[in-house]
Amino acid sequence: MAEIAQTLILAVLVGIGAQIVAAWLRLPGIVCLLVFGISLGRSGLGAIDPQQLGPALEAIVSLAVALILFEGGLGLELRDVGKVSGSLRNLVTIGTLVSFAGGGMAAHWLAEFPWPIALLYSSLVVVTGPTVIGPLLKNIQVDRQVSALLESEGVLIDPIGAILAVVVLDIIIDGGGDPSAILAGMLWRLGSGSLIGGLGGWAIAAFLRRAPFLSDDLRNLTVLAGAWGLYSLSQQTASESGLMAVVIAGIVLRAAELPEARTLRRFKGQLTLLAISVLFVLLAADLSLASVFTLGWGGLAAVLVLMLVVRPLNVWLCTAGSDFNWRQKLFAGWVAPKGIVSASVASLFSILLTQGGITGGESIKALVFLTIATTVTAQGLTAGWVADWLRLTSTERRGIAIAGATPVGLLVARLFADRGEAVAIVETDPEACKQAESAGFRVFSSSALDTAVLEAAGLESVGTFLAATSNGEVNAVLAQRAAEEFAPPRVLAAVPTEENSNGNGQAKRSSKVQPAFATQRSLKEWNQLVSDRAVKLGETIMRSTDLDLQHAHLTALIRTGELIPLLIARDDRLMVVSAHDPWLAGDRLIYLLHDPKPKLLQSLAGSRKPEFTIERLPSVEELPLASEAIQEAI
């Protein structure tokens, strides 16, 4: 028992350590997991011996893979899937057969595998790796249509590939069989798994809706228990149908649109990362490098044919007649990394073949791991470059979501709207909501801590989140929540100046939240000044000839509390100013300048200050080059 615990603990430590190194080096996590696992396994230092787990290894692998595929189904964006449904259907049906036949021929003719073993290998690599594809595509921000196709294929084809592999294995071990019975068995596994998963997912969603007394943590664990329960029930009904059950259950739960769905996906995502890390380390540690080298150049050639011939041909056939252009097809044909399902099933089959007295189990495992290592490394490292070359990187996320319908917040919203960018405002004060609605903005009368509201406001697609209430501490909390839950490219919070600097008076950097505006006055004071009409709105262009001088004079006005920089117009982008943003030559800096004259004249006249109305403010194009005060200063 102590040896089992030690092996598992070491696998966790090594797996998480490998993920940390991968994040630091900006590499696909699976690359470091394979390197660490092999280095510490039986072909390396021998520190990790998965065989010490005995029969528990198969149970760990099965439950972990079920969790991974459940999370994959839960993460599918159904709206995007609907746009590529035809090509997706072809890829998981016709595409499976093309990959199965092409991979088998490559393994037989090039790696010199006997036909049964070659077809078993090809059945293991018809799948792609959703846990590899997802982070990869998110990293390079590829075209959304291509991304939806590849991510959906990765999730849906995994259980189909696993069932196909089991059918092929049964044929090899039993020495053949009736083709009609084989086909019926495969359809029974797919059908029973889909039915159990669909009904089970609906039941879990219905229970969660009727159990408001459950805490978020208990809800997450309830879903985890339910997913594993469905997997077990489906496995007892038809062997190897459990993977299809958990995928369908995840899709049904996603479609149910539960209020706590985002928290649930985040929890399952963390568990999945842990499961992947441990599994890859254990499976790689059990790999014999000698068996990989025994494959020779023929094994590598088989993998290259699978990557460069079979996969592109598969994609072109399955997307014929679709809306995909040649660039999208070429990218989809290049990116098909193999992942945890191939590795785990190959490892289990290697044991079963050996137990059945059939040679070739170790060779299959070696070729599958060679396929994983080659596809992940080659495609993972080049996908970004290929996407750029094919001009498939997504257009940068635009638009802004603002927490706080304050005068300054509304001013920023108007300037973004004048540029044609989407604007959403979240506010709790009914009067402020009415004012923002009367100005023509999309307003959500709720707290910005509610992730469902932020999701409805479009935070998953906008480029900027700005917390601009009059309370700096509240802004910091709101911005941190938005960054953790949605991770938009820019997250800013209007916080007091002392919270923007360390003991040396230098701005602190945060990888997630940046301080907005960089001003010595609090946002509450600037809101009052805007309401009192005691400000001038203007802009200045940063000139390369005297950039340092402009910096000095503008910084002096900021330090005296007379100026607050709001936005930077750079190229065709509009950005909320952060304390960390450099001002570059050619930037158009849009600012508010304190002008006490209107307030003074108002006091002398004894008249009430006019109500703040956003329509009275000019658009960016109507702004003067600079106010008189700035012109005098520079």
XYZ file of C-alpha atoms in Angstrom:
634
model
C 0.000 0.000 0.000
C 2.834 2.402 0.827
C 4.383 1.772 -2.597
C 1.083 2.553 -4.339
C 0.679 5.822 -2.425
C 4.288 6.784 -3.112
C 3.898 6.114 -6.843
C 0.724 8.182 -7.075
C 2.133 11.092 -5.052
C 5.296 11.153 -7.156
C 3.207 11.055 -10.355
C 1.182 14.057 -9.137
C 4.313 16.036 -8.207
C 6.052 15.253 -11.487
C 2.909 15.894 -13.560
C 2.211 19.311 -12.047
C 5.920 20.165 -12.225
C 5.928 19.285 -15.930
C 2.895 21.520 -16.518
C 4.646 24.399 -14.743
C 7.744 23.970 -16.906
C 5.583 23.780 -20.040
C 3.793 27.012 -19.104
C 7.135 28.716 -18.432
C 8.596 27.563 -21.767
C 5.295 28.143 -23.612
C 5.207 24.543 -24.845
C 2.250 22.158 -25.125
C 1.936 20.529 -21.701
C 1.959 17.007 -23.125
C 5.493 17.478 -24.472
C 6.938 18.055 -21.001
C 4.744 15.331 -19.505
C 6.137 12.779 -21.952
C 9.726 13.900 -21.364
C 9.378 13.856 -17.572
C 7.499 10.542 -17.544
C 9.993 8.723 -19.783
C 12.987 10.211 -17.939
C 11.723 8.995 -14.568
C 10.225 5.731 -15.802
C 11.622 2.319 -16.647
C 13.636 3.677 -19.605
C 15.152 6.393 -17.431
C 15.897 6.728 -13.740
C 13.291 4.160 -12.695
C 11.852 6.405 -9.982
C 8.250 5.848 -11.167
C 7.082 2.270 -11.684
C 3.389 2.151 -12.726
C 3.407 -1.641 -12.399
C 3.428 -1.203 -8.632
C -0.163 -0.016 -8.943
C -1.205 -3.442 -10.200
C -4.902 -3.738 -11.164
C -5.482 -0.236 -9.751
C -3.733 1.247 -12.808
C -6.538 0.164 -15.125
C -9.181 1.626 -12.780
C -7.288 4.918 -12.463
C -6.895 5.197 -16.229
C -10.569 4.394 -16.896
C -11.976 6.878 -14.375
C -9.542 9.610 -15.409
C -10.359 9.220 -19.115
C -14.086 9.279 -18.299
C -13.610 12.531 -16.396
C -11.582 14.053 -19.233
C -14.200 13.240 -21.873
C -17.046 14.405 -19.613
C -15.291 17.749 -19.246
C -14.845 17.845 -23.022
C -18.577 17.436 -23.601
C -19.333 20.009 -20.913
C -17.047 22.514 -22.637
C -18.548 22.260 -26.128
C -20.006 25.568 -27.327
C -23.203 24.278 -28.958
C -23.854 27.466 -30.945
C -20.499 27.118 -32.674
C -20.966 23.380 -33.188
C -24.233 24.032 -35.046
C -22.396 26.143 -37.619
C -20.102 23.253 -38.601
C -22.483 20.348 -37.999
C -22.271 18.942 -41.538
C -18.486 18.781 -41.674
C -18.374 17.555 -38.080
C -20.790 14.713 -38.856
C -18.614 13.692 -41.801
C -15.422 13.764 -39.736
C -16.758 11.458 -37.015
C -18.268 9.014 -39.512
C -16.608 9.009 -42.940
C -13.466 10.530 -41.453
C -13.153 7.715 -38.926
C -13.223 5.128 -41.698
C -10.703 7.051 -43.825
C -8.272 7.366 -40.902
C -8.822 3.737 -39.945
C -8.053 2.463 -43.446
C -5.212 4.893 -44.158
C -3.505 4.382 -40.807
C -3.761 0.613 -41.144
C -2.174 0.611 -44.604
C 0.647 2.886 -43.420
C 1.388 0.669 -40.386
C 1.303 -2.522 -42.490
C 3.355 -1.380 -45.481
C 5.799 0.978 -43.768
C 6.092 -0.233 -40.152
C 5.690 -3.848 -41.339
C 2.985 -4.719 -38.822
C 0.780 -7.748 -39.546
C -2.644 -6.648 -40.802
C -4.524 -7.347 -37.521
C -1.979 -5.394 -35.459
C -1.804 -2.622 -38.075
C -5.581 -2.164 -38.007
C -5.579 -2.190 -34.218
C -2.975 0.605 -34.290
C -5.036 2.627 -36.771
C -8.150 2.240 -34.612
C -6.219 3.767 -31.712
C -5.090 6.833 -33.683
C -8.324 7.763 -35.469
C -8.998 9.946 -32.419
C -7.542 13.370 -31.779
C -6.665 14.874 -28.427
C -9.270 17.393 -27.171
C -7.140 18.181 -24.131
C -4.292 19.130 -26.481
C -6.322 20.862 -29.197
C -8.328 23.078 -26.822
C -5.411 24.913 -25.159
C -3.519 25.004 -28.469
C -6.313 26.777 -30.357
C -7.023 29.100 -27.441
C -3.368 30.097 -27.407
C -3.209 31.122 -31.049
C -6.744 32.594 -31.307
C -7.494 30.774 -34.553
C -10.566 31.383 -36.733
C -13.648 30.448 -34.683
C -15.206 28.218 -37.348
C -12.064 26.097 -37.629
C -11.652 26.074 -33.859
C -15.232 24.831 -33.335
C -14.739 22.023 -35.867
C -11.465 20.785 -34.377
C -12.564 21.023 -30.746
C -15.880 19.270 -31.428
C -14.192 16.541 -33.450
C -11.742 15.925 -30.621
C -14.531 15.407 -28.093
C -16.963 13.363 -30.197
C -14.519 11.086 -32.007
C -12.773 9.868 -28.838
C -15.526 7.494 -27.650
C -16.149 6.332 -31.227
C -12.458 5.546 -31.659
C -12.299 3.746 -28.315
C -15.292 1.561 -29.217
C -13.813 0.841 -32.660
C -10.548 -0.197 -31.020
C -12.353 -2.556 -28.646
C -14.196 -4.161 -31.566
C -10.922 -4.690 -33.455
C -9.284 -6.118 -30.329
C -12.167 -8.558 -29.824
C -11.806 -9.726 -33.417
C -8.054 -10.305 -32.954
C -8.425 -12.182 -29.657
C -11.461 -14.239 -30.756
C -9.976 -14.947 -34.179
C -12.685 -13.274 -36.246
C -16.455 -13.192 -36.115
C -19.699 -12.571 -37.974
C -19.499 -9.101 -39.625
C -23.165 -8.377 -38.916
C -22.705 -9.282 -35.244
C -19.627 -7.066 -35.064
C -21.500 -4.107 -36.565
C -24.489 -4.708 -34.289
C -22.192 -4.813 -31.259
C -20.613 -1.496 -32.176
C -23.999 0.168 -32.761
C -25.269 -1.262 -29.455
C -22.340 0.270 -27.579
C -22.820 3.662 -29.247
C -26.601 3.620 -28.817
C -26.734 2.446 -25.211
C -23.990 4.854 -24.186
C -25.780 7.771 -25.864
C -29.128 6.866 -24.277
C -27.729 6.428 -20.774
C -25.661 9.591 -21.075
C -28.567 11.654 -22.413
C -31.051 10.541 -19.764
C -28.443 10.734 -17.022
C -27.347 14.244 -17.998
C -30.982 15.390 -18.025
C -31.553 13.828 -14.581
C -28.484 15.526 -13.101
C -29.570 18.916 -14.498
C -33.127 18.452 -13.204
C -31.860 17.527 -9.738
C -29.547 20.552 -9.536
C -32.414 22.887 -10.480
C -34.529 21.447 -7.680
C -31.814 21.491 -5.035
C -31.093 25.165 -4.272
C -29.971 24.149 -0.766
C -26.733 22.668 -2.160
C -23.573 24.740 -1.938
C -21.486 25.311 -5.084
C -18.841 22.880 -3.853
C -21.402 20.161 -3.194
C -23.013 20.758 -6.586
C -19.669 20.253 -8.301
C -19.078 17.005 -6.439
C -22.630 15.870 -7.184
C -21.971 16.268 -10.899
C -18.644 14.427 -10.599
C -20.322 11.530 -8.772
C -23.110 11.500 -11.347
C -20.678 11.381 -14.281
C -18.753 8.462 -12.818
C -22.011 6.739 -11.913
C -23.243 7.012 -15.513
C -19.895 5.702 -16.755
C -20.134 2.659 -14.505
C -23.776 1.962 -15.410
C -23.041 2.221 -19.126
C -19.986 -0.030 -18.828
C -22.105 -2.693 -17.150
C -24.722 -2.390 -19.880
C -22.229 -2.669 -22.764
C -18.462 -2.810 -22.416
C -16.621 0.346 -23.525
C -19.862 2.302 -23.956
C -19.094 4.394 -20.861
C -17.001 6.946 -22.742
C -19.888 7.750 -25.069
C -22.180 8.065 -22.039
C -20.029 10.669 -20.273
C -19.525 12.716 -23.459
C -23.286 12.875 -24.118
C -23.996 13.623 -20.436
C -21.580 16.540 -20.575
C -23.202 17.911 -23.746
C -26.699 17.644 -22.216
C -25.567 19.422 -19.048
C -24.049 22.214 -21.142
C -27.284 22.572 -23.104
C -29.266 22.789 -19.841
C -27.641 26.207 -19.171
C -27.499 25.829 -15.413
C -26.817 29.073 -13.505
C -23.696 27.557 -11.914
C -22.416 26.105 -15.209
C -19.322 28.326 -15.339
C -18.232 27.342 -11.821
C -18.871 23.718 -12.718
C -16.779 23.908 -15.903
C -13.970 25.562 -14.021
C -13.957 22.841 -11.347
C -14.042 20.056 -13.946
C -11.295 21.794 -15.905
C -9.015 21.764 -12.857
C -9.712 18.069 -12.216
C -9.072 17.313 -15.887
C -5.718 19.070 -15.805
C -4.740 16.976 -12.780
C -5.967 13.756 -14.424
C -4.059 14.444 -17.650
C -0.878 15.282 -15.754
C -0.939 12.090 -13.681
C -2.023 9.801 -16.532
C 0.590 10.913 -19.020
C 3.356 10.618 -16.453
C 2.274 7.082 -15.461
C 1.774 5.887 -19.033
C 4.987 7.453 -20.325
C 6.922 5.998 -17.377
C 5.789 2.529 -18.437
C 7.033 3.003 -22.018
C 10.138 1.189 -23.213
C 12.296 3.454 -25.383
C 13.994 0.349 -26.763
C 10.673 -0.706 -28.313
C 10.340 2.722 -29.930
C 13.815 2.523 -31.477
C 13.042 -1.013 -32.650
C 10.369 0.441 -34.931
C 13.114 2.027 -37.012
C 12.533 4.460 -39.860
C 9.490 2.493 -40.964
C 7.613 3.454 -37.813
C 8.436 7.134 -38.261
C 7.446 6.946 -41.930
C 4.061 5.477 -40.953
C 3.467 8.364 -38.562
C 4.449 10.947 -41.198
C 2.095 9.412 -43.751
C -0.681 9.555 -41.165
C 0.063 13.256 -40.575
C 0.853 14.458 -44.089
C -1.320 12.261 -46.311
C -4.152 10.545 -44.431
C -5.250 13.484 -42.273
C -5.293 16.145 -45.046
C -7.128 13.757 -47.385
C -9.611 13.022 -44.608
C -10.357 16.711 -44.004
C -10.700 17.583 -47.697
C -13.151 14.728 -48.266
C -15.239 15.511 -45.168
C -15.474 19.264 -45.801
C -16.251 19.020 -49.528
C -19.187 21.261 -50.351
C -18.967 23.122 -47.028
C -18.316 26.811 -46.350
C -14.694 26.118 -45.412
C -12.153 27.735 -47.731
C -8.856 26.127 -48.761
C -6.900 27.887 -45.989
C -9.244 26.598 -43.294
C -9.108 23.086 -44.751
C -5.330 23.162 -44.906
C -5.063 24.209 -41.261
C -7.585 21.576 -40.104
C -5.667 18.992 -42.109
C -2.440 19.896 -40.338
C -3.681 20.087 -36.732
C -4.726 16.676 -35.383
C -2.562 15.892 -32.340
C -3.188 12.622 -30.557
C -3.750 12.607 -26.819
C -4.666 10.787 -23.663
C -7.289 8.403 -25.079
C -4.828 6.957 -27.599
C -2.152 6.609 -24.909
C -4.384 5.055 -22.253
C -6.180 2.576 -24.511
C -2.887 1.550 -26.173
C -1.342 0.860 -22.766
C -4.308 -1.284 -21.696
C -4.398 -3.154 -25.009
C -0.691 -3.908 -24.744
C -1.381 -5.746 -21.486
C -4.443 -7.570 -22.886
C -2.586 -8.747 -25.994
C 0.283 -10.036 -23.876
C -2.149 -11.846 -21.576
C -3.825 -13.358 -24.637
C -0.522 -14.712 -25.917
C -0.545 -12.416 -28.973
C 2.686 -10.688 -29.931
C 2.725 -7.051 -30.986
C 1.319 -5.364 -27.887
C 4.553 -3.569 -27.018
C 5.076 -2.536 -30.646
C 1.579 -1.023 -30.859
C 2.143 0.908 -27.654
C 5.513 2.175 -28.921
C 4.078 3.319 -32.278
C 1.114 5.030 -30.600
C 3.423 6.960 -28.268
C 5.667 7.854 -31.196
C 2.566 9.160 -32.984
C 1.548 11.205 -29.943
C 5.024 12.679 -29.454
C 5.464 13.516 -33.149
C 2.029 15.058 -33.724
C 1.975 17.057 -30.511
C 5.502 18.398 -30.913
C 5.359 19.168 -34.635
C 1.818 20.516 -34.756
C 1.854 22.152 -31.331
C 4.991 24.156 -32.066
C 4.018 25.177 -35.607
C 0.232 25.700 -35.363
C 0.592 29.409 -34.542
C 2.964 30.017 -37.433
C 0.744 28.061 -39.848
C -2.352 30.010 -38.705
C -0.542 33.321 -39.268
C 0.722 32.191 -42.675
C -2.797 31.169 -43.705
C -4.243 34.382 -42.197
C -6.558 32.431 -39.910
C -5.854 34.112 -36.600
C -9.034 35.616 -35.219
C -9.651 39.310 -35.384
C -8.674 40.867 -32.089
C -11.508 40.967 -29.590
C -13.139 44.366 -29.528
C -15.753 46.119 -27.443
C -15.954 46.849 -23.727
C -17.965 45.793 -20.683
C -18.055 48.389 -17.909
C -19.035 47.798 -14.304
C -20.424 51.096 -13.029
C -22.595 53.621 -14.868
C -20.626 56.500 -13.364
C -20.035 59.746 -15.300
C -16.502 58.686 -16.238
C -17.680 55.163 -17.063
C -20.419 56.546 -19.338
C -17.918 58.849 -21.013
C -15.615 55.916 -21.793
C -18.630 53.957 -23.044
C -19.628 56.805 -25.388
C -16.132 57.068 -26.839
C -16.064 53.323 -27.539
C -19.564 53.419 -29.028
C -18.574 56.299 -31.305
C -15.946 54.005 -32.778
C -18.595 51.410 -33.576
C -17.521 49.014 -30.808
C -19.954 47.005 -28.699
C -20.611 48.382 -25.216
C -22.332 46.767 -22.230
C -22.784 48.351 -18.799
C -23.482 46.539 -15.524
C -24.880 48.673 -12.701
C -26.814 48.109 -9.468
C -28.238 51.634 -9.019
C -31.658 51.908 -10.761
C -31.288 55.648 -11.450
C -27.853 55.206 -12.997
C -29.242 52.345 -15.105
C -32.009 54.595 -16.428
C -29.494 57.286 -17.324
C -27.285 54.799 -19.169
C -30.292 53.313 -20.992
C -31.476 56.761 -22.042
C -28.015 57.301 -23.550
C -28.617 54.254 -25.744
C -26.395 51.689 -24.010
C -27.106 48.037 -23.315
C -27.509 47.938 -19.521
C -27.696 45.035 -17.054
C -29.232 45.998 -13.726
C -27.314 43.625 -11.477
C -24.058 43.075 -9.635
C -20.926 42.539 -11.735
C -19.996 39.747 -9.317
C -22.701 37.628 -10.929
C -20.896 35.631 -13.600
C -24.175 34.818 -15.345
C -24.741 38.544 -15.840
C -21.197 39.045 -17.112
C -21.693 36.163 -19.524
C -24.936 37.730 -20.761
C -23.066 41.021 -21.179
C -20.750 39.240 -23.597
C -17.571 39.153 -21.527
C -16.481 35.969 -23.284
C -16.095 37.890 -26.536
C -15.260 41.521 -25.663
C -11.708 42.783 -25.540
C -11.873 44.933 -22.378
C -13.455 44.812 -18.950
C -13.364 48.033 -16.916
C -14.431 48.246 -13.269
C -15.305 51.930 -12.897
C -17.550 52.278 -9.853
C -16.792 55.062 -7.389
C -15.360 52.538 -4.891
C -11.774 51.494 -5.624
C -11.882 48.399 -3.412
C -15.040 47.177 -5.108
C -13.420 47.783 -8.503
C -10.440 45.626 -7.558
C -12.722 42.733 -6.528
C -14.904 42.998 -9.641
C -11.916 43.095 -11.979
C -10.251 40.122 -10.302
C -13.460 38.101 -10.597
C -13.857 38.973 -14.287
C -10.217 38.095 -15.004
C -10.427 34.721 -13.271
C -13.757 33.688 -14.780
C -13.518 35.055 -18.346
C -9.902 36.122 -18.932
C -10.579 38.941 -21.449
C -7.418 40.383 -23.058
C -7.554 43.584 -20.977
C -8.963 43.835 -17.451
C -8.711 47.179 -15.690
C -9.854 48.537 -12.348
C -10.071 52.172 -11.267
C -8.318 51.927 -7.890
C -6.793 54.613 -5.651
C -3.262 55.694 -6.515
C -1.748 54.197 -3.386
C -3.021 50.773 -4.501
C -1.229 51.210 -7.835
C 2.256 51.493 -6.433
C 4.681 49.694 -4.183
C 6.841 51.170 -1.478
C 9.187 52.727 -4.029
C 6.364 54.573 -5.707
C 6.592 52.434 -8.826
C 3.539 50.861 -10.425
C 2.895 47.261 -9.514
C 2.283 44.820 -12.339
C -0.459 42.207 -12.320
C -0.730 39.594 -15.003
C -4.527 39.727 -14.778
C -5.703 43.142 -13.579
C -4.209 46.523 -14.436
C -4.943 49.823 -12.696
C -6.983 52.124 -14.934
C -6.335 55.761 -15.810
C -3.218 56.448 -13.644
C -4.498 59.503 -11.783
C -3.739 61.140 -8.436
C -7.396 61.938 -7.852
C -9.867 59.207 -6.978
C -12.408 58.237 -9.596
C -15.101 59.504 -7.235
C -13.600 63.000 -7.463
C -13.395 62.845 -11.253
C -16.998 61.669 -11.422
C -18.020 64.723 -9.431
C -15.948 67.006 -11.652
C -17.591 65.564 -14.763
C -21.043 66.006 -13.174
C -20.154 69.614 -12.326
C -18.966 70.157 -15.911
C -15.620 71.237 -14.434
C -13.588 69.350 -17.030
C -12.562 69.677 -20.640
C -12.406 66.661 -22.909
C -9.489 66.747 -25.320
C -6.750 64.793 -27.014
C -3.140 65.186 -28.018
C -0.996 63.274 -30.468
C 2.281 61.948 -29.128
C 4.990 63.195 -31.483
C 8.237 61.331 -32.083
C 10.222 64.584 -32.241
C 9.578 65.592 -28.618
C 8.080 62.446 -27.060
C 10.105 62.737 -23.836
C 9.063 66.350 -23.308
C 5.405 65.500 -23.833
C 5.723 62.637 -21.365
C 7.222 64.962 -18.757
C 4.545 67.650 -19.063
C 1.631 65.220 -19.147
C 3.014 63.334 -16.133
C 3.335 66.624 -14.245
C -0.327 67.434 -14.876
C -1.327 63.914 -13.778
C 0.651 64.241 -10.550
C -0.991 67.549 -9.690
C -4.394 65.956 -10.196
C -5.289 68.243 -13.081
C -5.426 65.588 -15.802
C -6.729 62.033 -16.113
C -5.772 60.038 -19.234
C -8.766 58.014 -20.368
C -8.041 56.301 -23.662
C -5.295 55.672 -26.179
C -6.172 55.487 -29.880
C -3.377 53.425 -31.445
C -3.572 52.339 -35.071
C -7.201 51.218 -35.361
C -7.595 50.253 -31.699
C -9.066 52.134 -28.772
C -7.691 51.154 -25.355
C -8.504 52.241 -21.833
C -5.329 53.763 -20.396
C -3.513 51.626 -17.845
C -0.834 52.812 -15.444
C 1.453 50.267 -17.132
C 0.815 51.251 -20.765
C 3.670 53.052 -22.537
C 2.748 56.065 -24.664
C 4.204 55.655 -28.121
C 4.824 58.069 -30.955
C 1.647 58.396 -33.010
C -0.688 57.592 -30.110
C -3.744 59.799 -29.705
C -4.129 60.312 -25.962
C -7.700 61.196 -24.949
C -7.956 62.841 -21.560
C -10.036 64.910 -19.152
C -8.518 68.176 -17.944
C -9.737 69.834 -14.775
C -11.260 73.217 -15.605
C -12.552 75.016 -12.468
C -14.051 77.979 -14.352
C -17.515 76.552 -15.089
C -17.921 75.497 -11.464
C -16.752 78.922 -10.213
C -19.068 80.822 -12.546
C -21.901 78.553 -11.522
C -21.317 79.287 -7.850
C -21.174 83.032 -8.469
C -24.406 82.897 -10.448
C -26.067 80.761 -7.785
C -27.541 78.432 -10.373
C -27.861 74.692 -10.068
C -25.358 72.569 -11.944
C -26.768 71.065 -15.126
C -27.585 67.402 -15.167
C -24.876 65.243 -16.717
C -26.033 63.939 -20.081
C -23.764 61.816 -22.161
C -25.204 63.099 -25.445
C -23.624 66.513 -24.878
C -20.107 65.099 -25.075
C -18.367 65.225 -28.462
C -17.216 62.130 -30.307
C -13.514 61.404 -30.745
C -13.524 62.830 -34.275
C -14.938 66.142 -32.979
C -12.254 66.604 -30.345
C -9.679 69.379 -30.784
C -6.052 68.372 -31.246
C -5.357 69.481 -27.695
C -6.798 71.809 -25.108
C -5.297 75.258 -24.636
C -3.701 74.221 -21.349
C -1.912 71.278 -22.906
C -0.805 73.357 -25.861
C 0.703 75.903 -23.491
C 2.415 73.178 -21.478
C 4.111 71.555 -24.450
